[in-house]
Structure formats: C-alpha cells, structure tokens
Coordinates of C-alpha atoms (C1' of nucleotides) in Angstrom, one line a residue:
Chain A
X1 CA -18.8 -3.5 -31.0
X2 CA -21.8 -4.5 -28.6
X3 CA -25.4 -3.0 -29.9
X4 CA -26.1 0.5 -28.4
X5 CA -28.4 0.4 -24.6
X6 CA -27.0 -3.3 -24.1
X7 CA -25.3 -3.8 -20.4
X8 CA -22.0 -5.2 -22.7
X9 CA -21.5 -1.4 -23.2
X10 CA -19.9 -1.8 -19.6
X11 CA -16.7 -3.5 -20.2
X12 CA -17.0 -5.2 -16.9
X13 CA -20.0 -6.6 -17.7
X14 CA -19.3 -7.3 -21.0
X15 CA -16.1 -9.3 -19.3
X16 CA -18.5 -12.1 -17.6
X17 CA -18.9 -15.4 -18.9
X18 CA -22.3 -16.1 -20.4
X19 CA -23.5 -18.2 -17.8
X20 CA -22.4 -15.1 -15.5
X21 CA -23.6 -12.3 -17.6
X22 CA -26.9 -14.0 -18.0
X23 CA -27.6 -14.7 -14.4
X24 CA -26.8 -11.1 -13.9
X25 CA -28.9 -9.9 -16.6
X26 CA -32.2 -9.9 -15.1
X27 CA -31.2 -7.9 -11.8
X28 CA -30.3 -4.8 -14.7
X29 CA -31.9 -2.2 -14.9
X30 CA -31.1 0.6 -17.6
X31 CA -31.1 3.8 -16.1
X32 CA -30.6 7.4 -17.6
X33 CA -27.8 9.1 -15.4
X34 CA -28.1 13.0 -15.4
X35 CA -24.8 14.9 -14.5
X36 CA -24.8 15.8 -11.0
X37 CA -26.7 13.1 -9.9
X38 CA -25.6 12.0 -6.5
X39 CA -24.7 7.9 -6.5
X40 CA -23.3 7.7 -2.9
X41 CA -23.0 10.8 -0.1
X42 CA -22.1 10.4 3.1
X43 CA -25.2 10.1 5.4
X44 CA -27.8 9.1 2.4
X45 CA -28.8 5.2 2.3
X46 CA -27.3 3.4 -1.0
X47 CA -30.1 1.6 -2.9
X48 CA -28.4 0.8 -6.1
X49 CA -24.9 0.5 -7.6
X50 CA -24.0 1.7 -10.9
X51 CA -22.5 0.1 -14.2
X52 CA -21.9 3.1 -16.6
X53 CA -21.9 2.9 -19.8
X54 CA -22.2 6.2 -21.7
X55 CA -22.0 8.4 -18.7
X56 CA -18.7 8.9 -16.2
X57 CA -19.1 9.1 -12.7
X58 CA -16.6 11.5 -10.4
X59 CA -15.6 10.2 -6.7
X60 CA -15.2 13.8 -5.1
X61 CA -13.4 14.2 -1.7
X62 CA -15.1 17.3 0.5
X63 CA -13.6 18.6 3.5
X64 CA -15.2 20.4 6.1
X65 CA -15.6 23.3 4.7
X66 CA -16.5 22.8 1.5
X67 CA -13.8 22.4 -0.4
X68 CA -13.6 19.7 -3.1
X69 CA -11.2 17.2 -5.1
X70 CA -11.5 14.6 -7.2
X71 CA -10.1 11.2 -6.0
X72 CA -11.2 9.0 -9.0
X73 CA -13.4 8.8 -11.9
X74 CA -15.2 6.0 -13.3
X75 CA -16.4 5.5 -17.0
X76 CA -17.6 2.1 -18.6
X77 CA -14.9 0.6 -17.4
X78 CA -16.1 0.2 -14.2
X79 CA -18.5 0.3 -11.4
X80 CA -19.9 3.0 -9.2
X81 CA -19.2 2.9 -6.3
X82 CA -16.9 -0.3 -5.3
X83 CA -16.3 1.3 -2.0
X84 CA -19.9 -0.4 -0.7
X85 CA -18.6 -3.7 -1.2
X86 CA -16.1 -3.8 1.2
X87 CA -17.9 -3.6 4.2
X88 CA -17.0 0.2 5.2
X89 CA -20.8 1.2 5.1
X90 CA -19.8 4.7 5.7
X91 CA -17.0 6.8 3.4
X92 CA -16.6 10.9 3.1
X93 CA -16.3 10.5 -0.5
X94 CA -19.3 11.7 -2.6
X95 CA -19.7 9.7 -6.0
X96 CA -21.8 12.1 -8.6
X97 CA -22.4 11.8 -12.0
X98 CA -19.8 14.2 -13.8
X99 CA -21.2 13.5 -17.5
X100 CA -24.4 13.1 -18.4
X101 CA -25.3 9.3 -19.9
X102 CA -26.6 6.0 -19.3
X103 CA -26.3 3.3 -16.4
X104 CA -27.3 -0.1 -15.6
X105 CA -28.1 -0.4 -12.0
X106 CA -28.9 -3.3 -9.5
X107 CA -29.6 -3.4 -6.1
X108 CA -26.8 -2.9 -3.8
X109 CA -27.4 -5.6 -1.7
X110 CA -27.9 -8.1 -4.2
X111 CA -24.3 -6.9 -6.1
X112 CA -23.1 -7.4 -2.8
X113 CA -24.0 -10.7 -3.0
X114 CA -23.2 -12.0 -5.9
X115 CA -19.9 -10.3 -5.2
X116 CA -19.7 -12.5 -1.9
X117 CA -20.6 -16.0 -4.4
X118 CA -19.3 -15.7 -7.7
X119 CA -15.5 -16.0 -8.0
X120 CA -15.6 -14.5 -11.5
X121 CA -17.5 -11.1 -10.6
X122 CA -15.9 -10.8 -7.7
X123 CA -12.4 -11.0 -9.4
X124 CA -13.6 -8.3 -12.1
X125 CA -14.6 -6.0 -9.4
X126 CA -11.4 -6.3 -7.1
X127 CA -9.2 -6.0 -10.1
X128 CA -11.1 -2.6 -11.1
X129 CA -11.0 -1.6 -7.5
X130 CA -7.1 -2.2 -7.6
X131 CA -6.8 0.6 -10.6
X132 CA -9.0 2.6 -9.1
X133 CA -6.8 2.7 -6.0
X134 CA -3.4 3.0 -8.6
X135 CA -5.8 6.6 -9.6
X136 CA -6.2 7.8 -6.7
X137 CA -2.2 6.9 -5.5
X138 CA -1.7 9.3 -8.4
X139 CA -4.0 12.0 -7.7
X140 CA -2.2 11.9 -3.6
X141 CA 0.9 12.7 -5.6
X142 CA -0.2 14.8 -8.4
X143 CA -2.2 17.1 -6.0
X144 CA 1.9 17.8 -4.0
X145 CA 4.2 18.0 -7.2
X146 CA 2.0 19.0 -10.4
X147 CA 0.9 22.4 -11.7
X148 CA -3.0 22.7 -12.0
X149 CA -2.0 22.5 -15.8
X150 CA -1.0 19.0 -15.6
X151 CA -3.8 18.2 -13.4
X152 CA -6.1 20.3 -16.3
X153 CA -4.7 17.8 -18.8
X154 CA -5.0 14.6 -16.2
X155 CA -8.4 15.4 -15.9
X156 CA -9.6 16.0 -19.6
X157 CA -7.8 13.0 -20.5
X158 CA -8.9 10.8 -18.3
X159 CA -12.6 12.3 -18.5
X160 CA -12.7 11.9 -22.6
X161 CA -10.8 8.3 -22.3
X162 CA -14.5 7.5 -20.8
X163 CA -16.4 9.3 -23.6
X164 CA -17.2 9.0 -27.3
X165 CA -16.3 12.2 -28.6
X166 CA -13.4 14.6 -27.8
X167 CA -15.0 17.5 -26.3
X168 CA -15.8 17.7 -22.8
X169 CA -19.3 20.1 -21.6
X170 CA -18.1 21.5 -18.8
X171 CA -17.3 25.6 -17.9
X172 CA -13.5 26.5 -15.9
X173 CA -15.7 26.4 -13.0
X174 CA -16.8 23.1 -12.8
X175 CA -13.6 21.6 -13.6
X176 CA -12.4 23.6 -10.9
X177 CA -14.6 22.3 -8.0
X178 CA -13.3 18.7 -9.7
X179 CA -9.4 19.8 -9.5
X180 CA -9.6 21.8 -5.7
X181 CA -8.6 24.6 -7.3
X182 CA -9.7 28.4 -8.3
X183 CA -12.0 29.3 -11.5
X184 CA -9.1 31.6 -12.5
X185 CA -6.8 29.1 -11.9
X186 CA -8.6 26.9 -14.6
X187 CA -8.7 30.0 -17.2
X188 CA -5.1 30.4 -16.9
X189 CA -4.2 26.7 -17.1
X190 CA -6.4 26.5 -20.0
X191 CA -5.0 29.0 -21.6
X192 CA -1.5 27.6 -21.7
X193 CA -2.4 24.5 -23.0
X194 CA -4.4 26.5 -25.8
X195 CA -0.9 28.1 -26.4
X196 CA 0.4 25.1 -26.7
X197 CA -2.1 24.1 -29.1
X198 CA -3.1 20.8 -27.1
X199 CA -6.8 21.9 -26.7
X200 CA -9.5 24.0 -27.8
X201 CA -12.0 26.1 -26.2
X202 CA -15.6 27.4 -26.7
X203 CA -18.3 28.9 -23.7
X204 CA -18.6 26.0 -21.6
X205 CA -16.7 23.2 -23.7
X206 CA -13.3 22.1 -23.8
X207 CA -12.1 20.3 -26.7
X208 CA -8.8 18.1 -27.4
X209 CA -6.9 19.6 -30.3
X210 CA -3.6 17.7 -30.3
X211 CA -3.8 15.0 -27.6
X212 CA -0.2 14.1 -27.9
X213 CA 0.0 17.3 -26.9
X214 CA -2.0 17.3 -24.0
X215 CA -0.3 13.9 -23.1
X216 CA 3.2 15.4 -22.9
X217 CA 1.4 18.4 -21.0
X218 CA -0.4 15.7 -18.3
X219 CA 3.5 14.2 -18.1
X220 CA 3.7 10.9 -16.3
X221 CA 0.7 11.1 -13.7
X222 CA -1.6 10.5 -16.5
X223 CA 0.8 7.9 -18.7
X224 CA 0.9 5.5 -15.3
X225 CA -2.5 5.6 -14.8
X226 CA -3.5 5.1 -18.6
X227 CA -1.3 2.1 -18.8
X228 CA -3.0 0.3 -15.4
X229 CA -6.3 0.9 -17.3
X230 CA -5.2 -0.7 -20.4
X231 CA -3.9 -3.7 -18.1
X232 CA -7.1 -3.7 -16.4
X233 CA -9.2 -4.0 -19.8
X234 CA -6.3 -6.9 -21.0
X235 CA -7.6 -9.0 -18.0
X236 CA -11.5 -8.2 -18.4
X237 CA -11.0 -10.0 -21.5
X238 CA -8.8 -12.9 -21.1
X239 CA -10.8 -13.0 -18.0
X240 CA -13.5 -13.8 -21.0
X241 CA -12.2 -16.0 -22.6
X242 CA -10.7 -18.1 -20.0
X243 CA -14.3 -18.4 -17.9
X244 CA -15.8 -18.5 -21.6
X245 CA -14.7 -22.2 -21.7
X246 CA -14.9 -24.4 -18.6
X247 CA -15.1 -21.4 -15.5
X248 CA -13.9 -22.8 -12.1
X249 CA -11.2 -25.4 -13.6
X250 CA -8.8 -23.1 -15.5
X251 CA -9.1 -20.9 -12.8
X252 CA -7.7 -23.0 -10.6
X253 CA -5.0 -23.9 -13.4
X254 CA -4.2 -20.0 -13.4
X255 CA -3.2 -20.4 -9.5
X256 CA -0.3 -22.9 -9.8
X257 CA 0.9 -21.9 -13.4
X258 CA 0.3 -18.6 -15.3
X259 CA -0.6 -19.6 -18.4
Chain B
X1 CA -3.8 -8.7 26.0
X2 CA -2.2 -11.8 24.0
X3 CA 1.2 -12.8 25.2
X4 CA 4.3 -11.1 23.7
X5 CA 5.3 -12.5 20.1
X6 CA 1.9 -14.1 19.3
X7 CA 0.5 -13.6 16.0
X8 CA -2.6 -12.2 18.1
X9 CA -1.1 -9.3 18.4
X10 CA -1.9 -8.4 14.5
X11 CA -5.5 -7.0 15.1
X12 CA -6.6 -8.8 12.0
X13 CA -5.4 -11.9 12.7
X14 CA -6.8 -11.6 16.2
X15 CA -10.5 -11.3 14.4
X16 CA -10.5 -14.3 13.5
X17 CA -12.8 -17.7 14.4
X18 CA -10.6 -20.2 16.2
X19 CA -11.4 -22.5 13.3
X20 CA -9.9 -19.7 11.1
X21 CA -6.7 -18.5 13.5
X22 CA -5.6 -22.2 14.0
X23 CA -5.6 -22.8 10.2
X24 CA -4.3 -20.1 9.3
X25 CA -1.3 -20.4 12.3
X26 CA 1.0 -23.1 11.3
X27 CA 1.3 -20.9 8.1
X28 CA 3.0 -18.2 9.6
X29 CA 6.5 -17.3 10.3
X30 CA 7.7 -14.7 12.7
X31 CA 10.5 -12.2 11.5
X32 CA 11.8 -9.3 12.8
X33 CA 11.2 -6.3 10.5
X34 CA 14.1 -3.6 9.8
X35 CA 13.6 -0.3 9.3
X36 CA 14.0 0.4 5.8
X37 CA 13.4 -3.2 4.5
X38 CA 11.5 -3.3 1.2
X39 CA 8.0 -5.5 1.3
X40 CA 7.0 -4.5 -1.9
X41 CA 8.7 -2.4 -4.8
X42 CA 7.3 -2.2 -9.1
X43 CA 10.0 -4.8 -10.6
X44 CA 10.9 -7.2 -7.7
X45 CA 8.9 -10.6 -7.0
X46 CA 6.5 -10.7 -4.0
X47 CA 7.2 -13.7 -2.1
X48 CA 5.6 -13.2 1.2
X49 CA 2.8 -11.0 2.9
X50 CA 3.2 -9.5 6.5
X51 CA 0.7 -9.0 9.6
X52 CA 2.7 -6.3 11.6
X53 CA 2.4 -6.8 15.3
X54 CA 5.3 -4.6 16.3
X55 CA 6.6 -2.8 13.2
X56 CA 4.8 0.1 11.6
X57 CA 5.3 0.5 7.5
X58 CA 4.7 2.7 4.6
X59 CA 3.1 2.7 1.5
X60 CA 5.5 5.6 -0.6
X61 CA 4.2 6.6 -4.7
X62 CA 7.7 7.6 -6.2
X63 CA 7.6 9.6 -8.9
X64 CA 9.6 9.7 -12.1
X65 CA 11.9 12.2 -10.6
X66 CA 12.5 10.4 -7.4
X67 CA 10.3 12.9 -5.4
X68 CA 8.1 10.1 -2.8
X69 CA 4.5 10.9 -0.9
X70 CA 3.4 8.7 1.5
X71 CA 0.5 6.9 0.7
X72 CA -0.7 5.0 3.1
X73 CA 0.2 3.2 6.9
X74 CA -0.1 0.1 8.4
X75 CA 0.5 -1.0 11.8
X76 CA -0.9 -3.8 13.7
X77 CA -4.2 -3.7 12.4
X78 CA -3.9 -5.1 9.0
X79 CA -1.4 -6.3 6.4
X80 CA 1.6 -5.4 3.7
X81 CA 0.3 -5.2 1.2
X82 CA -3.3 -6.1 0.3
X83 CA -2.5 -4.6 -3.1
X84 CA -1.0 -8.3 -4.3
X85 CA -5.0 -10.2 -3.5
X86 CA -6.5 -8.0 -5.8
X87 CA -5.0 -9.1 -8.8
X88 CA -3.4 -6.2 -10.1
X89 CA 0.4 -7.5 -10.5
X90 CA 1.7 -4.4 -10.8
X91 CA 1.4 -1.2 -8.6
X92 CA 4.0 1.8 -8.3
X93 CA 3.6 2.1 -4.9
X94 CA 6.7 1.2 -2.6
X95 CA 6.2 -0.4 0.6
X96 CA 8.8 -0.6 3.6
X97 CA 9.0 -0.4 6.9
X98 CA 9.4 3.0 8.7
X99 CA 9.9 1.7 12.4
X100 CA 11.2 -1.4 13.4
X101 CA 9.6 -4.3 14.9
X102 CA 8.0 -7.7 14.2
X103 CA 5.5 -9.0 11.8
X104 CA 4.3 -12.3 10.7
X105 CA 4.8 -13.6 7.3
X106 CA 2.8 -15.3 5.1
X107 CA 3.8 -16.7 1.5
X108 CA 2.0 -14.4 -0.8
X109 CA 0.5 -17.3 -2.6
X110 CA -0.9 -19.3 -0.2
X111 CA -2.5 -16.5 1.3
X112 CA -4.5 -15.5 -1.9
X113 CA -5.5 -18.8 -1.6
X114 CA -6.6 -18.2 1.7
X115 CA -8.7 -15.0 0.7
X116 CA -10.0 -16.4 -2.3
X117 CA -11.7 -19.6 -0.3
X118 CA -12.3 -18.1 3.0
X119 CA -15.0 -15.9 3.2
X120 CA -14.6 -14.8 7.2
X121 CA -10.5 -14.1 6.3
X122 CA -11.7 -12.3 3.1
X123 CA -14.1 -9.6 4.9
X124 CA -11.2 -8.5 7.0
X125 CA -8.9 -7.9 4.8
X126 CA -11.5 -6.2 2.5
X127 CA -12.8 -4.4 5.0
X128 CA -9.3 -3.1 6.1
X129 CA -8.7 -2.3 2.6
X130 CA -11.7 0.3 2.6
X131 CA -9.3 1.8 5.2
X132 CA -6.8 1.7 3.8
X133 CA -8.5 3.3 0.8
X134 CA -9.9 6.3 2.9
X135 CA -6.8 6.7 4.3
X136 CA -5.4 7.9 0.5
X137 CA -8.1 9.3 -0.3
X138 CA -7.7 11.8 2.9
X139 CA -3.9 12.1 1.9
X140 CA -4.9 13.3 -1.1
X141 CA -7.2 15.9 0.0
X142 CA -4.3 16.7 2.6
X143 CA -1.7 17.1 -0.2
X144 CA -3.7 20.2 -1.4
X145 CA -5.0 22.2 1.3
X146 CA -3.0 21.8 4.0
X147 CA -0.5 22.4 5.4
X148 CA 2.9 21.1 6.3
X149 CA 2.4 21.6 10.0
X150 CA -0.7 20.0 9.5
X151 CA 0.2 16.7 7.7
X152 CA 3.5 16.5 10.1
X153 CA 1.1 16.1 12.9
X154 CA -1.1 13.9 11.0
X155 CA 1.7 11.7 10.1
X156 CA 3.4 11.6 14.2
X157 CA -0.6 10.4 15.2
X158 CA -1.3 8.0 12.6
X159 CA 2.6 6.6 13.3
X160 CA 2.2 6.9 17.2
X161 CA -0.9 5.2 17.1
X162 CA 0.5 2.0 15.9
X163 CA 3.7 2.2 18.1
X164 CA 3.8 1.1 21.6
X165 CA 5.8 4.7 23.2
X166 CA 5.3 8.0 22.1
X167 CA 8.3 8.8 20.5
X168 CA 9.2 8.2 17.1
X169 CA 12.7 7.8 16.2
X170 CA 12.3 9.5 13.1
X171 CA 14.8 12.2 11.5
X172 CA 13.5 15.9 10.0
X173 CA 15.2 14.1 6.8
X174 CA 13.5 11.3 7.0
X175 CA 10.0 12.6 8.1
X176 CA 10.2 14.9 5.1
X177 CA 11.1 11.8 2.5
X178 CA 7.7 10.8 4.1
X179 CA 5.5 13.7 3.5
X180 CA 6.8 14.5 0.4
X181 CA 8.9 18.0 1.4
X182 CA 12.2 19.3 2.2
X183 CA 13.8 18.9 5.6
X184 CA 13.7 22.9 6.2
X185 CA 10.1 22.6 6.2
X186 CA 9.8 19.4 8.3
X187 CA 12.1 21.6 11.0
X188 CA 10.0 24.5 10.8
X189 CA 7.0 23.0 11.0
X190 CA 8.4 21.2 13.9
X191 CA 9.2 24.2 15.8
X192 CA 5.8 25.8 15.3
X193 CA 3.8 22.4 17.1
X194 CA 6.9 22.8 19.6
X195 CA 5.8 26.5 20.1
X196 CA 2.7 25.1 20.4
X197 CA 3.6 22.7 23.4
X198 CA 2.5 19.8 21.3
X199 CA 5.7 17.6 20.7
X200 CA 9.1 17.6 22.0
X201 CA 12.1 17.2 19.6
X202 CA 15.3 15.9 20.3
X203 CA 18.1 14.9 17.7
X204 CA 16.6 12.2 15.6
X205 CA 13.2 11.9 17.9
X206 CA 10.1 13.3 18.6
X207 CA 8.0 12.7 21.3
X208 CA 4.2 13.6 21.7
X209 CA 3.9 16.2 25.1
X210 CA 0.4 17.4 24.6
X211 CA -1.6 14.8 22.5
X212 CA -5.0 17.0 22.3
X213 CA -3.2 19.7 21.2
X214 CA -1.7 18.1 18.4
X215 CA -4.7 16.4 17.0
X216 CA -5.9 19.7 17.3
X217 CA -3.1 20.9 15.1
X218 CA -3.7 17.7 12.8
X219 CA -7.1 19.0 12.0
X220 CA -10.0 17.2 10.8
X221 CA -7.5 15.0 8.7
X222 CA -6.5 12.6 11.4
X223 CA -10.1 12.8 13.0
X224 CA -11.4 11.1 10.4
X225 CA -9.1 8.5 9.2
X226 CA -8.8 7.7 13.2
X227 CA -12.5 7.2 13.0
X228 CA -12.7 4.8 10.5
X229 CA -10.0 3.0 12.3
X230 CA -12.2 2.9 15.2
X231 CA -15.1 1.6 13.0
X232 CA -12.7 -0.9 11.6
X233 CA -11.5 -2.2 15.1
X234 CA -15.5 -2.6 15.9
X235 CA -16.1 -4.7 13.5
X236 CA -12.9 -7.0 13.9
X237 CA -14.1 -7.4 17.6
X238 CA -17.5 -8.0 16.1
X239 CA -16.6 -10.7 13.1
X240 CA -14.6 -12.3 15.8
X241 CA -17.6 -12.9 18.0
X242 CA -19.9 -13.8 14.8
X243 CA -17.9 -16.5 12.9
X244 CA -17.0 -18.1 16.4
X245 CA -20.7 -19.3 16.2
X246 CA -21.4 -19.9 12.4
X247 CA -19.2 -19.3 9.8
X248 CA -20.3 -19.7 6.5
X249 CA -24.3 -20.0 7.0
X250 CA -25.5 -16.6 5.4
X251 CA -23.8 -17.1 2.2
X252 CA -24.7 -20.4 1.4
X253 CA -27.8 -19.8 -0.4
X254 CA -25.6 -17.7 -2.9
X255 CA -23.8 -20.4 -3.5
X256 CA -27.0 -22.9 -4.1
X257 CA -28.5 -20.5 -6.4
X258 CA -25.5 -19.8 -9.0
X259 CA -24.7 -23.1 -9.5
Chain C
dG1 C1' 38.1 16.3 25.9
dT2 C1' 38.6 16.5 20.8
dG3 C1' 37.4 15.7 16.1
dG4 C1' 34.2 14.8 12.8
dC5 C1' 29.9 13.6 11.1
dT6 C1' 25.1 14.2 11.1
dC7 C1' 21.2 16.6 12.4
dT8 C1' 18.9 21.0 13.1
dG9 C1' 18.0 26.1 12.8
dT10 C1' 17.7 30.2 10.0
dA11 C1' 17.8 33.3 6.1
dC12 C1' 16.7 35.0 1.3
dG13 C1' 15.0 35.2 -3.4
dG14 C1' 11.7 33.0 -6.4
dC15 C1' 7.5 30.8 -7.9
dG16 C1' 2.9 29.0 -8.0
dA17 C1' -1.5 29.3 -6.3
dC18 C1' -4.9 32.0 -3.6
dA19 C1' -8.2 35.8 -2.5
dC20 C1' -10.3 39.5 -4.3
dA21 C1' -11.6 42.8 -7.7
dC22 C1' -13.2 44.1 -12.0
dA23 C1' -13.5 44.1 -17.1
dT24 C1' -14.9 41.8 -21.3
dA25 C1' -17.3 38.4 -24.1
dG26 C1' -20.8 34.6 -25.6
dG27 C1' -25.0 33.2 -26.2
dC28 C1' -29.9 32.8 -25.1
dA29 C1' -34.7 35.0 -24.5
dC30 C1' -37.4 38.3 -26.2
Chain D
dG1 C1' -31.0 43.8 -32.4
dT2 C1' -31.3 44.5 -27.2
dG3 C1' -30.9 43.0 -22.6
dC4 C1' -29.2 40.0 -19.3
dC5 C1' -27.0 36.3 -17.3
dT6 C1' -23.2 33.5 -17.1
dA7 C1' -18.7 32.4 -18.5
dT8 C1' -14.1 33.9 -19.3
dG9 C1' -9.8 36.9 -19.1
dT10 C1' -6.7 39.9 -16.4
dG11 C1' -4.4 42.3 -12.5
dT12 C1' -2.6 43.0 -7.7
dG13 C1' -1.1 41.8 -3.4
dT14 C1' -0.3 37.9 -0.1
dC15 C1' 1.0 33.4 1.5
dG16 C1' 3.2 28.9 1.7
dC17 C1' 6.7 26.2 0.1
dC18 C1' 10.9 25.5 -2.7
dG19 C1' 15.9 25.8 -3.7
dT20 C1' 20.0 27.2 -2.0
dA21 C1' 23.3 28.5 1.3
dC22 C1' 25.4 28.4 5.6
dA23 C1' 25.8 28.5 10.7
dG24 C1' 25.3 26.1 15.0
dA25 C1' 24.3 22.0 17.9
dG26 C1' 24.2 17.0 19.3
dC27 C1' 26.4 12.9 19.7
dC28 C1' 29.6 9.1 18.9
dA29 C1' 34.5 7.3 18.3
dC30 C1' 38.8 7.8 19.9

DNA sequence: GTGGCTCTGTACGGCGACACACATAGGCAC
DNA sequence: GTGCCTATGTGTGTCGCCGTACAGAGCCAC
C-alpha cells in the first residue's frame, strides 16, 4: 500500500509510469476537500480538476426546479470532473464533494493538456470516463425499473467501495436529494434493508451490516457496475506495468496483438 | 448542401480539414443501414464503426430481465459507437438502428488508430461524446420525474431531428421497447399530445403537426440536450474552419516538453 | 370484398412513490 | 437533567404506471 497524503492514493495516478507520474508530480497540489464543496456548477469558471483520494465526489443532475439525482460518483479511482476534457465547456451536471477527504488538484488547463500530449494519461482518463459512462447507463435504467431500496443499496455500496470504513455519515435526507427521491422515502427503504439485516442505522450514519446482503438487495444494477470497476482497476495496472518498461513501443505492440 | 450519398453528409465527418477528410475517405465504405441491425451488442466482435448520414440509431441498456431503456441517439452528427475508442471492451449497452438509412463504415481498428494519432479527428469525436454523455445523463433525470407523455415527445424530437420528414415510422410497440414502457402507455400518451394538436398518428406512424407545441410538451428535457447539440454543431463548423489553416501548431509544445 | 393479422384504444385492480401532516426520538449545549 | 433542534418513523390520500384482458380498427393478401 502507497504511504498515506501521497498522490499514489489515487489509483489513476498511482497507474502512471514513473517518468509520467513524475512529470505530473510537481503540477499537484494536496488539497483538503470538505463535503459539499462545489468542483464544477454550471455557470462558475473551472480552475482546477480533482484526483481524490480519501474523499468521493457526487456528479448530481438538477432540473429546473430543483430537483436532484445522482448520475455518478467518483472515489480514488478516478478524476473529478472528466467532463472538462472533452471540449463541452458547459454541462448541467453539478460535481460536489459528497464525503469529506483529501484531493490532489492541478490546474485545469494544464490537465487538459497533458491530456491532449501524453498517450498514457490520456488512455487512463478515457478508460475511467468509459466506466463512468457504463454508471451512469445504469443509473438511466435503475432510476425506470428499481425500487428506491435497490437504489438505497446502489448508493451505499457504491459510496463505501470509495471509502475506508463501512459506515457512511450521511442523514435519510441527504441520501435523498442524492437518489431524487423523498426523506420518507429513504426511512422506509432503510428500514427494509434493516429488516433484512443488510445494514445498520444510527442518527445521521448508515452502516453495512451484512454486505452480501445489501448486494443481493442492490440486485444486478450494482453487480454490473462493480465488475466494470474492477476491469477498470485490472487495466490501471497492467497499464503500469506495460508503460513501466519501454512506454510508446509495447503500446504500439498492444494495437496489432493483444498480448 | 453536399451531394446525395457523400460521406459529407455525416456532420462530423464534414468538420473536418481537407487534409483530414481526404485521409480519412478512401477508408470508408458506404452501406445501407436496416432497421433493426445490430452495431454493437456485450458478446459479439466489433468489426466496423459507422458515420450515419441517413439512418438514425439507438443506444438500448437491457436489463437482466429483458426490460430495455434507451440510452442514447445518434443521427448524422456523430458515430456508432464511440464507446469502442475508449478502451473499455466491454459495455452492456446495445446499439442498433431504429430507422433506416445509410451510414459510412469504418473498420473499428483502423479508426482508433485514427483517433489515437489525429488530434483534429480526436476533438470531434470527444467533443461529440460529451454529447452524447449529457444526453444520458438527461435520460436519466427523465426516467424519474417525468413523464411518459413527456419522454414520448422527447424521444419523436430528438428522432425527428435527425430524419429528413417528420414522420416517424415507428409502432406504439416499438416506441415503448424504446422508452422503456408498455405499449398501453405509449398509446395513451399518444392520444393526450394528439389532444393536444401536437402529432398526428396513423397505424405504424407518427407525424409532428404542431412542432412548438410538442417541445413544449417535451419540457425542458429536449431544450437542453437540443442545445448542446447546437453548441456541438458550432463548434464542428468552427474546428472545420480552424484546422483548414493549422492543424497541429498549438499542441506541439506539449509534445516538445514530455519528451 | 373477405379473411386474417397486426396495431390501437379502453378498462380495471394493484402497487410504488409522492405530498402532506404529525408524532417520536437522539444528541448536543447549557 | 433540561431544552431545543434536527433526524427519524408513521399514516392517509392521490397519482402515474403496470399487468392483464379484451374490443375495435387498419391494412395487406387473396
């Protein structure tokens, strides 16, 4: 395991070669991230992007009128938010800190940069963005077929995949404005997965108590996504290993044969 | 306009420099695109990529169950599927056409080739990804709080906007495999925007007859994914005009400095 | 025109979530 | 402990969509 406060905390990060991850190194920045921190709204300018690496960041949807939903959620798996370096300068989806933590940030136009020159960040970062798009294909479907209890369980799974322990700080009505739905909504959801003795709650936490449990409780919406995410960490390290040794050659070797 | 059957009339491919569009033409193969044809399904190989000019397809997420959402649309202005650049091999998503037309075809290799060397090719196709992106993400928020009237006219817009007429030849069966609900709803909520004046229906069709009213029906759903389709058209028309000049020049010194 | 298939319209009970209202309980400040 | 604020639990009526069932209507083949 990487030394605590070190930018390999971030998986992506910690997936560069060294002659990448040292280049990079300088332009970080170690940040403290407070929970509802805004990273990206619609309308504000976007001076920095965002590598977590003990915090998780939420990608919320808000319509017109207020109401809310999560599309994604990022954790140190990842970067916050992707979306700026595609050249869309302008997206309704607001990207706050959910979970309070630590970031390292660097100048979003010089990410953008380096995500313009270097073949091996670049490959990181669309291979994120692609799971990131795989979660939010899920959330389109789970927000028509699922119950909010399967959502409930989605969300607290994915959320505690992203931290250390296994209780989450957060009250029914916070992980209702996350979900779309109703504060009651969230007590009763909750409730049946206490019955089902899949998690545990206290004033303002929610704990896991039998995650198989809340697994079969989530169903397949969060088993899909869980297994893109373990893909996605398989190629940040081969991705390692294989720029590790000689960068631009074997990646051109990966093209016409996979190894 | 470009002549009939030119790859022009794909927007994207129309973006590009001459120097770009000329390399990139003896690569392409016309073919006429069936209704119901699969691009892209979890299990089968991709061997080629399409640039719509004529035909209009969908991005489904099946579930489990065999219940489908639509995900996503793609018409003339970008490609099927940009999923396969990014590196992620795998993707539940389901891609086929929903009108018949023409496209141009692309082997899937060669062109992630093309968008890993090519920076001017690789900006559109990133930049219609972000589209593409916002596009689920406003499904998404759609799925929960709206409703079916609603995402019917969304989904008649978004599909009448890449089609030359403006009737769809489209089924309450098949419109409802679409959105994700049964045919009685589809019907009913077909009905209502025909009480409201702002379609006409006849067996297996239906035709815009008031287009304000139904993008009034659609809500602010359509508005904005329509506006970001706007944005990305502006900047097509845009990179066209600034890699006709010259190309690579503000990346270069990137380049210099990693090495 | 006639038959037959597909598409469309309508109805009814049930369920999940919503909006709203209100009661209870946890935990911090003092 | 006491008070107070916030979080949680519960109930009632409504609404939108589902599942199912069935009737009518359009259109093609003959």
């Amino acid at each position: 395991m990487p030394a605590p406060q070190s930018p390999k905390q971030n998986r992506m990060l910690a997936a560069l070669s060294l002659a990448g991850y040292t280049h990079l190194l300088p332009l970080l920045e170690l940040v403290p991230m407070p929970a509802g921190y805004v990273i990206y709204e619609l309308g504000l300018p976007i001076k920095y992007l965002y590598f977590p690496t003990t915090c998780i960041v939420t990608r919320l949807y808000e319509t017109e009128n207020g109401a809310c939903t999560q599309i994604g959620i990022i954790g140190n798996e990842g970067l916050a938010d992707i979306s700026v370096l595609f050249g869309g300068e302008r997206s309704r989806a607001r990207v706050i800190v959910q979970s309070t933590g630590e970031a390292y940030r660097i100048k979003a136009g010089i990410l953008k940069s380096e995500f313009e020159a270097g073949t091996e960040l670049r490959h990181l970062l669309l291979r994120f963005a692609h799971a990131l798009m795989i979660q939010t294909e899920q959330i389109a479907v789970s927000n028509r077929y699922h119950t909010v209890d399967q959502q409930l369980a989605y969300f607290l799974l994915m959320s505690l995949d992203r931290l250390s322990g296994n209780e989450l700080h957060i009250t029914h009505e916070q992980a209702g404005i996350m979900l779309g739905v109703r504060r009651e909504s969230v007590t009763v959801a909750a409730n049946k997965l206490h019955m089902a003795g899949a998690i545990h709650c206290r004033r303002g936490h929610i704990a896991i108590a039998d995650r198989k449990q809340l697994e079969a409780s989530a169903g397949e919406n969060y088993k899909i996504v869980k297994e893109e995410y373990e893909r996605l960490l398989e190629t940040y390290l081969s991705s390692a290993s294989r720029f590790g040794r000689s960068p631009e050659k074997q990646f051109k070797r990966f093209f016409q044969s996979i190894e």
